[in-house]
Tab-separated table of C-alpha atoms and ligand atoms in Angstrom:
chain	number	residue	atom	x	y	z
A	6	UNK	CA	-18.896	191.345	-14.954
A	7	UNK	CA	-22.249	189.596	-15.504
A	8	UNK	CA	-22.582	185.899	-15.421
A	9	UNK	CA	-21.051	184.237	-18.518
A	10	UNK	CA	-23.704	183.030	-20.978
A	11	UNK	CA	-22.196	179.971	-22.831
A	12	UNK	CA	-23.621	178.278	-25.832
A	13	UNK	CA	-22.455	174.651	-26.467
A	14	UNK	CA	-23.652	173.151	-29.654
A	15	UNK	CA	-23.740	169.426	-29.577
A	16	UNK	CA	-23.891	169.799	-25.883
A	17	UNK	CA	-25.965	166.463	-25.491
A	18	UNK	CA	-23.126	164.477	-26.937
A	19	UNK	CA	-20.327	162.624	-25.455
A	20	UNK	CA	-17.774	165.457	-25.013
A	21	UNK	CA	-20.409	168.220	-25.032
A	22	UNK	CA	-22.226	166.856	-21.988
A	23	UNK	CA	-19.019	166.792	-20.017
A	24	UNK	CA	-18.242	170.255	-21.061
A	25	UNK	CA	-21.630	171.455	-20.007
A	26	UNK	CA	-21.346	169.878	-16.623
A	27	UNK	CA	-17.790	171.660	-16.003
A	28	UNK	CA	-19.015	175.025	-17.317
A	29	UNK	CA	-21.948	174.840	-14.835
A	30	UNK	CA	-19.462	174.122	-12.118
A	31	UNK	CA	-17.769	177.388	-12.933
A	32	UNK	CA	-20.995	179.318	-12.243
A	33	UNK	CA	-21.773	180.064	-15.954
A	34	UNK	CA	-25.112	179.931	-17.626
A	35	UNK	CA	-25.048	177.168	-20.230
A	36	UNK	CA	-27.308	176.993	-23.336
A	37	UNK	CA	-27.112	173.406	-24.745
A	38	UNK	CA	-28.167	173.065	-28.256
A	39	UNK	CA	-28.428	169.643	-29.872
A	40	UNK	CA	-30.677	167.955	-32.505
A	41	UNK	CA	-30.028	164.562	-30.729
A	42	UNK	CA	-28.813	162.979	-33.958
A	43	UNK	CA	-26.047	161.108	-31.948
A	44	UNK	CA	-26.578	162.746	-28.498
A	45	UNK	CA	-29.179	162.213	-26.002
A	46	UNK	CA	-31.060	164.143	-23.346
A	47	UNK	CA	-29.956	161.408	-20.895
A	48	UNK	CA	-26.423	162.765	-21.104
A	49	UNK	CA	-27.503	166.104	-19.576
A	50	UNK	CA	-30.247	164.910	-17.362
A	51	UNK	CA	-28.252	165.749	-14.305
A	52	UNK	CA	-28.393	169.391	-15.241
A	53	UNK	CA	-32.153	169.798	-16.130
A	54	UNK	CA	-32.954	171.102	-12.635
A	55	UNK	CA	-30.246	173.593	-12.547
A	56	UNK	CA	-31.633	177.124	-13.298
A	57	UNK	CA	-28.411	178.084	-15.091
A	58	UNK	CA	-28.888	175.256	-17.615
A	59	UNK	CA	-31.109	175.393	-20.674
A	60	UNK	CA	-31.657	172.728	-23.359
A	61	UNK	CA	-32.844	173.507	-26.897
A	62	UNK	CA	-33.546	171.076	-29.632
A	63	UNK	CA	-32.098	172.723	-32.860
A	64	UNK	CA	-30.167	171.811	-36.005
A	65	UNK	CA	-27.165	174.039	-36.363
A	66	UNK	CA	-27.473	173.905	-40.218
A	67	UNK	CA	-30.432	176.368	-39.473
A	68	UNK	CA	-29.784	179.889	-38.257
A	69	UNK	CA	-29.939	180.483	-34.482
A	70	UNK	CA	-30.702	183.804	-32.778
A	71	UNK	CA	-29.605	183.927	-29.170
A	72	UNK	CA	-27.510	186.222	-26.929
A	73	UNK	CA	-24.397	184.669	-25.652
A	74	UNK	CA	-20.872	185.552	-24.587
A	75	UNK	CA	-19.050	182.482	-25.740
A	76	UNK	CA	-19.747	179.645	-28.231
A	77	UNK	CA	-18.290	176.064	-28.066
A	78	UNK	CA	-19.119	174.529	-31.531
A	79	UNK	CA	-19.116	170.693	-31.124
A	80	UNK	CA	-22.246	169.798	-33.128
A	81	UNK	CA	-21.098	167.010	-35.566
A	82	UNK	CA	-21.336	163.339	-35.427
A	83	UNK	CA	-17.729	162.016	-34.616
A	84	UNK	CA	-17.586	158.296	-35.122
A	85	UNK	CA	-17.278	156.928	-38.597
A	86	UNK	CA	-20.499	154.730	-38.306
A	87	UNK	CA	-22.576	157.899	-37.580
A	88	UNK	CA	-21.020	160.404	-39.856
A	89	UNK	CA	-20.944	157.986	-42.778
A	90	UNK	CA	-24.641	157.136	-42.424
A	91	UNK	CA	-25.733	160.439	-43.779
A	92	UNK	CA	-22.608	161.922	-45.241
A	93	UNK	CA	-24.251	164.865	-46.880
A	94	UNK	CA	-25.787	165.966	-43.602
A	95	UNK	CA	-22.392	165.476	-42.002
A	96	UNK	CA	-20.637	167.974	-44.421
A	97	UNK	CA	-23.694	170.402	-44.085
A	98	UNK	CA	-23.439	170.196	-40.143
A	99	UNK	CA	-19.770	171.192	-40.261
A	100	UNK	CA	-20.058	173.884	-42.971
A	101	UNK	CA	-23.476	175.354	-42.687
A	102	UNK	CA	-23.162	174.926	-39.004
A	103	UNK	CA	-19.873	176.791	-38.771
A	104	UNK	CA	-21.251	179.629	-40.976
A	105	UNK	CA	-24.332	180.055	-38.688
A	106	UNK	CA	-22.361	179.893	-35.445
A	107	UNK	CA	-19.726	182.293	-36.965
A	108	UNK	CA	-22.649	184.493	-38.004
A	109	UNK	CA	-24.034	184.400	-34.602
A	110	UNK	CA	-20.556	185.098	-32.857
A	111	UNK	CA	-20.182	188.084	-35.357
A	112	UNK	CA	-23.615	189.650	-34.447
A	113	UNK	CA	-23.289	189.210	-30.679
A	114	UNK	CA	-19.471	189.708	-30.537
A	115	UNK	CA	-18.896	186.335	-28.818
A	116	UNK	CA	-15.742	184.384	-28.589
A	117	UNK	CA	-16.062	181.092	-30.567
A	118	UNK	CA	-14.285	177.889	-30.313
A	119	UNK	CA	-14.297	175.030	-32.958
A	120	UNK	CA	-13.987	171.472	-32.170
A	121	UNK	CA	-11.780	170.559	-35.104
A	122	UNK	CA	-10.221	167.146	-35.281
A	123	UNK	CA	-6.928	165.211	-35.819
A	124	UNK	CA	-8.700	163.962	-38.987
A	125	UNK	CA	-7.665	167.087	-40.713
A	126	UNK	CA	-4.254	165.627	-40.877
A	127	UNK	CA	-5.787	162.537	-42.757
A	128	UNK	CA	-3.556	159.569	-43.098
A	129	UNK	CA	-0.461	161.559	-41.853
A	130	UNK	CA	2.852	161.360	-43.540
A	131	UNK	CA	4.689	162.963	-40.584
A	132	UNK	CA	4.675	161.625	-37.119
A	133	UNK	CA	3.832	162.810	-34.361
A	134	UNK	CA	1.556	165.410	-35.959
A	135	UNK	CA	2.221	169.055	-35.484
A	136	UNK	CA	-0.223	171.942	-36.085
A	137	UNK	CA	1.878	173.287	-39.013
A	138	UNK	CA	1.394	169.947	-40.987
A	139	UNK	CA	-1.208	170.402	-43.729
A	140	UNK	CA	-2.427	166.928	-43.779
A	141	UNK	CA	-2.957	164.071	-46.193
A	142	UNK	CA	-6.594	163.795	-46.806
A	143	UNK	CA	-8.496	162.014	-49.528
A	144	UNK	CA	-11.132	164.459	-50.724
A	145	UNK	CA	-13.621	161.802	-52.222
A	146	UNK	CA	-13.310	158.892	-49.818
A	147	UNK	CA	-15.778	157.505	-47.153
A	148	UNK	CA	-14.228	159.615	-44.447
A	149	UNK	CA	-14.120	162.880	-46.527
A	150	UNK	CA	-17.523	164.213	-45.445
A	151	UNK	CA	-16.082	164.388	-41.969
A	152	UNK	CA	-12.441	165.305	-42.738
A	153	UNK	CA	-13.201	167.897	-45.398
A	154	UNK	CA	-16.209	169.255	-43.588
A	155	UNK	CA	-13.986	169.904	-40.535
A	156	UNK	CA	-11.140	171.394	-42.765
A	157	UNK	CA	-13.658	173.719	-44.451
A	158	UNK	CA	-15.020	174.795	-40.959
A	159	UNK	CA	-11.468	175.700	-40.042
A	160	UNK	CA	-11.076	177.781	-43.252
A	161	UNK	CA	-14.301	179.543	-42.372
A	162	UNK	CA	-13.108	180.220	-38.822
A	163	UNK	CA	-9.881	181.757	-40.081
A	164	UNK	CA	-11.672	183.768	-42.812
A	165	UNK	CA	-14.065	185.256	-40.301
A	166	UNK	CA	-11.110	186.051	-38.062
A	167	UNK	CA	-9.250	187.874	-40.842
A	168	UNK	CA	-12.292	189.440	-42.565
A	169	UNK	CA	-14.453	190.227	-39.487
A	170	UNK	CA	-11.947	190.405	-36.625
A	171	UNK	CA	-13.867	187.537	-34.783
A	172	UNK	CA	-12.226	186.187	-31.602
A	173	UNK	CA	-11.682	182.481	-32.787
A	174	UNK	CA	-10.147	179.419	-31.174
A	175	UNK	CA	-9.570	176.242	-33.031
A	176	UNK	CA	-8.896	172.931	-31.235
A	177	UNK	CA	-7.749	169.872	-33.101
A	178	UNK	CA	-8.857	167.128	-30.957
A	179	UNK	CA	-7.419	163.648	-31.053
A	180	UNK	CA	-9.125	160.463	-30.109
A	181	UNK	CA	-11.007	160.974	-26.825
A	182	UNK	CA	-12.870	158.433	-24.719
A	183	UNK	CA	-14.804	158.117	-21.505
A	184	UNK	CA	-18.209	157.612	-20.021
A	185	UNK	CA	-21.149	158.637	-22.165
A	186	UNK	CA	-19.586	157.487	-25.463
A	187	UNK	CA	-22.338	156.070	-27.359
A	188	UNK	CA	-22.364	152.243	-26.939
A	189	UNK	CA	-23.141	151.469	-30.542
A	190	UNK	CA	-21.083	154.331	-32.201
A	191	UNK	CA	-18.487	151.865	-33.512
A	192	UNK	CA	-15.514	153.602	-32.082
A	193	UNK	CA	-12.727	151.391	-30.883
A	194	UNK	CA	-12.879	152.013	-27.135
A	195	UNK	CA	-16.652	151.660	-26.899
A	196	UNK	CA	-16.765	148.589	-29.156
A	197	UNK	CA	-13.908	146.725	-27.254
A	198	UNK	CA	-15.476	147.380	-23.809
A	199	UNK	CA	-18.999	146.513	-24.799
A	200	UNK	CA	-17.912	143.364	-26.481
A	201	UNK	CA	-15.693	142.331	-23.570
A	202	UNK	CA	-18.477	143.072	-21.034
A	203	UNK	CA	-20.973	140.930	-23.142
A	204	UNK	CA	-18.502	138.124	-23.660
A	205	UNK	CA	-18.685	138.625	-27.459
A	206	UNK	CA	-15.743	138.481	-29.978
A	207	UNK	CA	-13.419	141.479	-29.908
A	208	UNK	CA	-13.313	142.798	-33.347
A	209	UNK	CA	-9.740	143.924	-34.226
A	210	UNK	CA	-9.658	145.506	-37.691
A	211	UNK	CA	-6.679	144.724	-39.967
A	212	UNK	CA	-3.604	143.315	-38.333
A	213	UNK	CA	-4.167	145.472	-35.278
A	214	UNK	CA	-0.809	147.217	-35.693
A	215	UNK	CA	-2.346	150.637	-36.470
A	216	UNK	CA	-1.903	153.094	-33.622
A	217	UNK	CA	-3.996	155.789	-31.915
A	218	UNK	CA	-3.439	157.880	-28.792
A	219	UNK	CA	-6.374	158.166	-26.403
A	220	UNK	CA	-7.354	161.086	-24.207
A	221	UNK	CA	-9.591	160.828	-21.323
A	222	UNK	CA	-12.629	163.163	-21.595
A	223	UNK	CA	-11.948	165.233	-18.361
A	224	UNK	CA	-8.473	166.139	-19.591
A	225	UNK	CA	-9.815	167.051	-22.986
A	226	UNK	CA	-12.611	169.283	-21.459
A	227	UNK	CA	-9.945	171.049	-19.356
A	228	UNK	CA	-7.941	171.662	-22.339
A	229	UNK	CA	-10.971	173.227	-24.265
A	230	UNK	CA	-11.801	175.457	-21.275
A	231	UNK	CA	-8.138	176.617	-21.083
A	232	UNK	CA	-8.177	177.515	-24.798
A	233	UNK	CA	-11.446	179.504	-24.553
A	234	UNK	CA	-9.735	181.556	-21.693
A	235	UNK	CA	-6.736	182.569	-23.763
A	236	UNK	CA	-6.149	186.109	-24.890
A	237	UNK	CA	-7.525	187.159	-28.344
A	238	UNK	CA	-4.176	186.745	-29.942
A	239	UNK	CA	-4.500	182.871	-29.580
A	240	UNK	CA	-6.447	181.460	-32.289
A	241	UNK	CA	-4.930	177.891	-32.670
A	242	UNK	CA	-5.083	175.635	-34.329
A	243	UNK	CA	-3.804	173.809	-31.222
A	244	UNK	CA	-3.646	170.076	-30.847
A	245	UNK	CA	-5.470	168.475	-27.772
A	246	UNK	CA	-4.818	164.856	-27.033
A	247	UNK	CA	-2.810	162.421	-25.129
A	248	UNK	CA	0.478	161.578	-26.752
A	249	UNK	CA	0.752	158.101	-25.289
A	250	UNK	CA	0.471	155.928	-28.415
A	251	UNK	CA	-0.906	152.278	-28.423
A	252	UNK	CA	-1.597	149.751	-31.165
A	253	UNK	CA	-5.304	148.553	-31.395
A	254	UNK	CA	-3.929	145.139	-30.472
A	255	UNK	CA	-2.582	146.503	-27.196
A	256	UNK	CA	-5.745	148.208	-26.524
A	257	UNK	CA	-7.737	144.995	-27.193
A	258	UNK	CA	-5.553	143.032	-24.757
A	259	UNK	CA	-5.644	145.819	-22.039
A	260	UNK	CA	-9.536	145.893	-22.252
A	261	UNK	CA	-9.480	142.049	-21.750
A	262	UNK	CA	-7.258	142.296	-18.770
A	263	UNK	CA	-9.209	145.145	-17.131
A	264	UNK	CA	-12.594	143.474	-17.661
A	265	UNK	CA	-11.339	139.970	-16.900
A	266	UNK	CA	-13.370	138.799	-19.858
A	267	UNK	CA	-13.052	135.538	-21.651
A	268	UNK	CA	-13.728	137.074	-25.173
A	269	UNK	CA	-11.587	136.171	-28.034
A	270	UNK	CA	-9.832	138.614	-30.373
A	271	UNK	CA	-11.086	138.093	-34.003
A	272	UNK	CA	-9.728	139.968	-37.017
A	273	UNK	CA	-11.860	141.844	-39.472
A	274	UNK	CA	-11.002	143.871	-42.585
A	275	UNK	CA	-9.457	147.189	-42.167
A	276	UNK	CA	-11.917	150.002	-43.243
A	277	UNK	CA	-10.804	152.147	-46.143
A	278	UNK	CA	-8.541	155.158	-45.546
A	279	UNK	CA	-8.058	154.081	-41.916
A	280	UNK	CA	-5.063	156.061	-40.722
A	281	UNK	CA	-2.085	153.859	-39.857
A	282	UNK	CA	-0.767	155.969	-36.958
A	283	UNK	CA	-1.789	158.798	-35.143
A	284	UNK	CA	-0.264	160.798	-32.160
A	285	UNK	CA	-0.525	164.305	-31.290
A	286	UNK	CA	2.567	166.700	-30.728
A	287	UNK	CA	1.242	168.808	-27.902
A	288	UNK	CA	4.242	171.113	-27.444
A	289	UNK	CA	2.062	174.129	-28.351
A	290	UNK	CA	-0.802	173.228	-25.872
A	291	UNK	CA	1.782	172.735	-23.118
A	292	UNK	CA	3.289	176.176	-23.950
A	293	UNK	CA	0.305	178.205	-24.548
A	294	UNK	CA	-2.257	176.472	-22.354
A	295	UNK	CA	0.063	174.977	-19.674
A	296	UNK	CA	-2.061	171.917	-20.301
A	297	UNK	CA	-0.981	168.203	-20.298
A	298	UNK	CA	-3.310	165.199	-19.910
A	299	UNK	CA	-3.132	163.676	-16.554
A	300	UNK	CA	-5.290	160.428	-16.603
A	301	UNK	CA	-3.275	157.181	-17.600
A	302	UNK	CA	-5.070	154.906	-20.086
A	303	UNK	CA	-5.761	152.228	-17.451
A	304	UNK	CA	-7.549	154.715	-15.197
A	305	UNK	CA	-9.637	156.220	-17.787
A	306	UNK	CA	-10.500	152.777	-19.084
A	307	UNK	CA	-11.536	151.601	-15.685
A	308	UNK	CA	-14.015	154.551	-15.421
A	309	UNK	CA	-15.342	153.811	-18.894
A	310	UNK	CA	-15.767	150.219	-18.164
A	311	UNK	CA	-17.722	151.057	-14.983
A	312	UNK	CA	-19.922	153.219	-17.053
A	313	UNK	CA	-20.702	150.655	-19.777
A	314	UNK	CA	-21.193	147.997	-17.010
A	315	UNK	CA	-23.869	150.106	-15.472
A	316	UNK	CA	-25.545	150.908	-18.687
A	317	UNK	CA	-25.641	147.204	-19.794
A	318	UNK	CA	-26.907	145.999	-16.418
A	319	UNK	CA	-29.698	148.712	-16.586
A	320	UNK	CA	-30.699	147.574	-20.188
B	402	LIG	P1	-21.080	162.894	-30.327
B	402	LIG	O1	-21.700	162.396	-31.635
B	402	LIG	O2	-21.243	162.282	-28.988
B	402	LIG	O3	-21.543	164.445	-30.121
B	402	LIG	C1	-22.033	165.224	-31.202
B	402	LIG	C2	-23.246	165.942	-30.794
B	402	LIG	O4	-23.679	166.892	-31.956
B	402	LIG	C3	-24.367	164.940	-30.720
B	402	LIG	O5	-25.079	165.354	-29.399
B	402	LIG	C4	-25.280	165.189	-31.813
B	402	LIG	O6	-26.702	165.017	-31.600
B	402	LIG	C5	-25.058	166.694	-32.151
B	402	LIG	N1	-25.309	166.981	-33.521
B	402	LIG	C6	-24.921	166.409	-34.633
B	402	LIG	N2	-25.357	167.084	-35.749
B	402	LIG	C7	-26.003	168.173	-35.226
B	402	LIG	C8	-26.641	169.208	-35.817
B	402	LIG	N3	-26.771	169.431	-37.278
B	402	LIG	N4	-27.373	170.159	-35.092
B	402	LIG	C9	-27.255	170.110	-33.853
B	402	LIG	N5	-26.578	169.099	-33.068
B	402	LIG	C10	-26.035	168.133	-33.888
B	402	LIG	O7	-19.534	163.134	-30.634
B	402	LIG	P2	-18.364	163.715	-29.623
B	402	LIG	O8	-17.227	162.541	-29.469
B	402	LIG	O9	-18.878	164.349	-28.360
B	402	LIG	O10	-17.765	164.802	-30.468
B	402	LIG	C11	-18.032	166.265	-30.159
B	402	LIG	C12	-17.170	167.047	-31.139
B	402	LIG	O11	-15.890	166.852	-30.958
B	402	LIG	C13	-17.457	166.846	-32.661
B	402	LIG	O12	-17.429	167.966	-33.294
B	402	LIG	C14	-16.315	166.015	-32.874
B	402	LIG	O13	-16.081	166.151	-34.471
B	402	LIG	C15	-15.085	166.522	-32.192
B	402	LIG	N6	-14.118	165.457	-31.889
B	402	LIG	C16	-14.345	164.338	-31.104
B	402	LIG	C17	-13.399	163.457	-31.121
B	402	LIG	C18	-13.493	162.240	-30.160
B	402	LIG	O14	-12.603	161.392	-30.267
B	402	LIG	N7	-14.598	162.131	-29.420
B	402	LIG	C19	-12.108	163.485	-31.704
B	402	LIG	C20	-12.064	164.713	-32.553
B	402	LIG	C21	-13.005	165.601	-32.613
B	403	LIG	N1	-26.801	183.727	-38.254
B	403	LIG	C1	-27.344	183.054	-37.284
B	403	LIG	N2	-27.545	183.889	-35.972
B	403	LIG	C2	-27.257	185.259	-35.892
B	403	LIG	C3	-26.436	185.867	-37.031
B	403	LIG	C4	-26.366	185.064	-38.171
B	403	LIG	O1	-27.717	182.007	-37.333
B	403	LIG	O2	-27.341	185.853	-34.858
B	403	LIG	C5	-26.479	182.966	-39.439
B	403	LIG	C6	-27.369	183.563	-40.646
B	403	LIG	O3	-28.091	182.482	-41.182
B	403	LIG	C7	-26.331	183.924	-41.617
B	403	LIG	C8	-25.058	183.309	-41.225
B	403	LIG	O4	-25.160	183.151	-39.893
B	403	LIG	O5	-26.608	183.335	-42.995
B	403	LIG	C9	-23.792	184.095	-41.517
B	403	LIG	O6	-23.912	185.379	-41.020
B	403	LIG	P1	-23.114	186.575	-41.601
B	403	LIG	O7	-23.487	187.803	-40.955
B	403	LIG	O8	-21.634	186.197	-41.613
B	403	LIG	O9	-23.453	186.594	-43.127
B	403	LIG	P2	-24.841	187.033	-43.939
B	403	LIG	O10	-25.848	187.263	-42.916
B	403	LIG	O11	-24.391	188.154	-44.696
B	403	LIG	O12	-25.179	185.800	-44.715
B	404	LIG	N1	-10.994	149.588	-34.738
B	404	LIG	C1	-11.009	148.200	-34.448
B	404	LIG	N2	-12.129	147.526	-33.956
B	404	LIG	C2	-13.228	148.028	-33.774
B	404	LIG	C3	-13.366	149.515	-34.102
B	404	LIG	C4	-12.256	150.242	-34.485
B	404	LIG	O1	-9.907	147.649	-34.612
B	404	LIG	O2	-14.265	147.395	-33.354
B	404	LIG	C5	-9.884	150.304	-35.260
B	404	LIG	C6	-10.013	151.181	-36.480
B	404	LIG	O3	-9.981	150.535	-37.521
B	404	LIG	C7	-9.041	152.302	-36.232
B	404	LIG	C8	-8.957	152.440	-34.835
B	404	LIG	O4	-9.507	151.229	-34.188
B	404	LIG	O5	-7.740	151.897	-36.717
B	404	LIG	C9	-9.637	153.608	-34.179
B	404	LIG	O6	-11.096	153.569	-34.696
B	404	LIG	P1	-12.017	154.601	-34.181
B	404	LIG	O7	-13.266	154.486	-35.206
B	404	LIG	O8	-12.368	154.598	-32.736
B	404	LIG	O9	-11.386	156.089	-34.427
B	404	LIG	P2	-10.784	156.782	-35.768
B	404	LIG	O10	-10.393	155.729	-36.671
B	404	LIG	O11	-11.663	157.845	-36.225
B	404	LIG	O12	-9.414	157.352	-35.202
């Protein structure tokens, strides 16, 4: 078998850059495609001297003609601050991006994996969320460009599978954190850590009793690679996330404890359509992928704190 040629769209982003690192370790050739909307060349700088790594500035809403064996489609801003900054572009990236990458996969007969999201469940009315749940999404709200864009991308994946017999894999990714998160992207883990390290107020939205379940990025990347390796009968959608659930108040307190910061917790208004609770049911991932996240929140947070500490000291 020849060396696998793997395309990672959004490969200069937080998750994508870790995925590129890991795929290179397996001996594959990696083509990283990114328009640097939220990602950065710095995230993949460690790979630039690797002859099996190639970096291309490209927007996935435009057609792309390359020859590859596998496609991981991660291109899309993921934090509310960024995806709401240019919501029309967000929907275009998910929908036109999916069409182009599916068209590419169809032409070159590549396996293709979509980075979908727990946001397809919206503000869920069942808990924890299972893949068979259809979701509770507002189609016209501030988060809709992301949620509905991702839902439409899933529709396209399943229609290309039914209509054109494409080999598809859909991962529904739950909140993920770790080094290389964008320090200003407004997500809760990066916000709290940066605020704690700078001695600024910790901004807790609402009463802080809303919950999330956080997965360390290395665990997530392992799940994505396992999913790509499955036989053609496995399409997903399949939840990937860490089922250990915390309130945002607990997270704020843990970050304060781990950083030893003197920052104080202040309350800010809850953004609209903010889901009250979120926890993945990962029964399917355990069964089909033999996958379960291993990094405890404290351990993952310490690595993330170290990363941001280095970043702030260098600035
Ligand atoms: P990120 O913003 O760090 O990475 C996204 C990357 O896509 C960036 O490098 C950005 O520049 C690039 N991009 C955006 N629009 C593009 C376009 N039109 N053409 C080419 N590149 C484009 O976010 P992330 O956290 O690494 O998320 C990666 C993927 O995983 C996204 O699809 C996201 O929806 C999904 N996801 C992430 C999480 C999470 O908690 N991090 C949760 C669920 C789903
Ligand atoms: N496409 C691409 N690279 C390819 C093949 C297709 O970017 O190697 C894009 C192209 O822009 C096309 C889209 O994917 O519009 C969908 O392709 P498909 O073959 O499904 O449909 P069609 O070409 O009929 O529009
Ligand atoms: N959040 C918060 N303070 C912040 C940023 C976010 O309390 O500075 C809350 C936010 O309201 C949400 C949770 O943390 O309830 C997770 O937010 P994030 O944007 O990280 O992810 P998502 O809402 O997309 O799950």
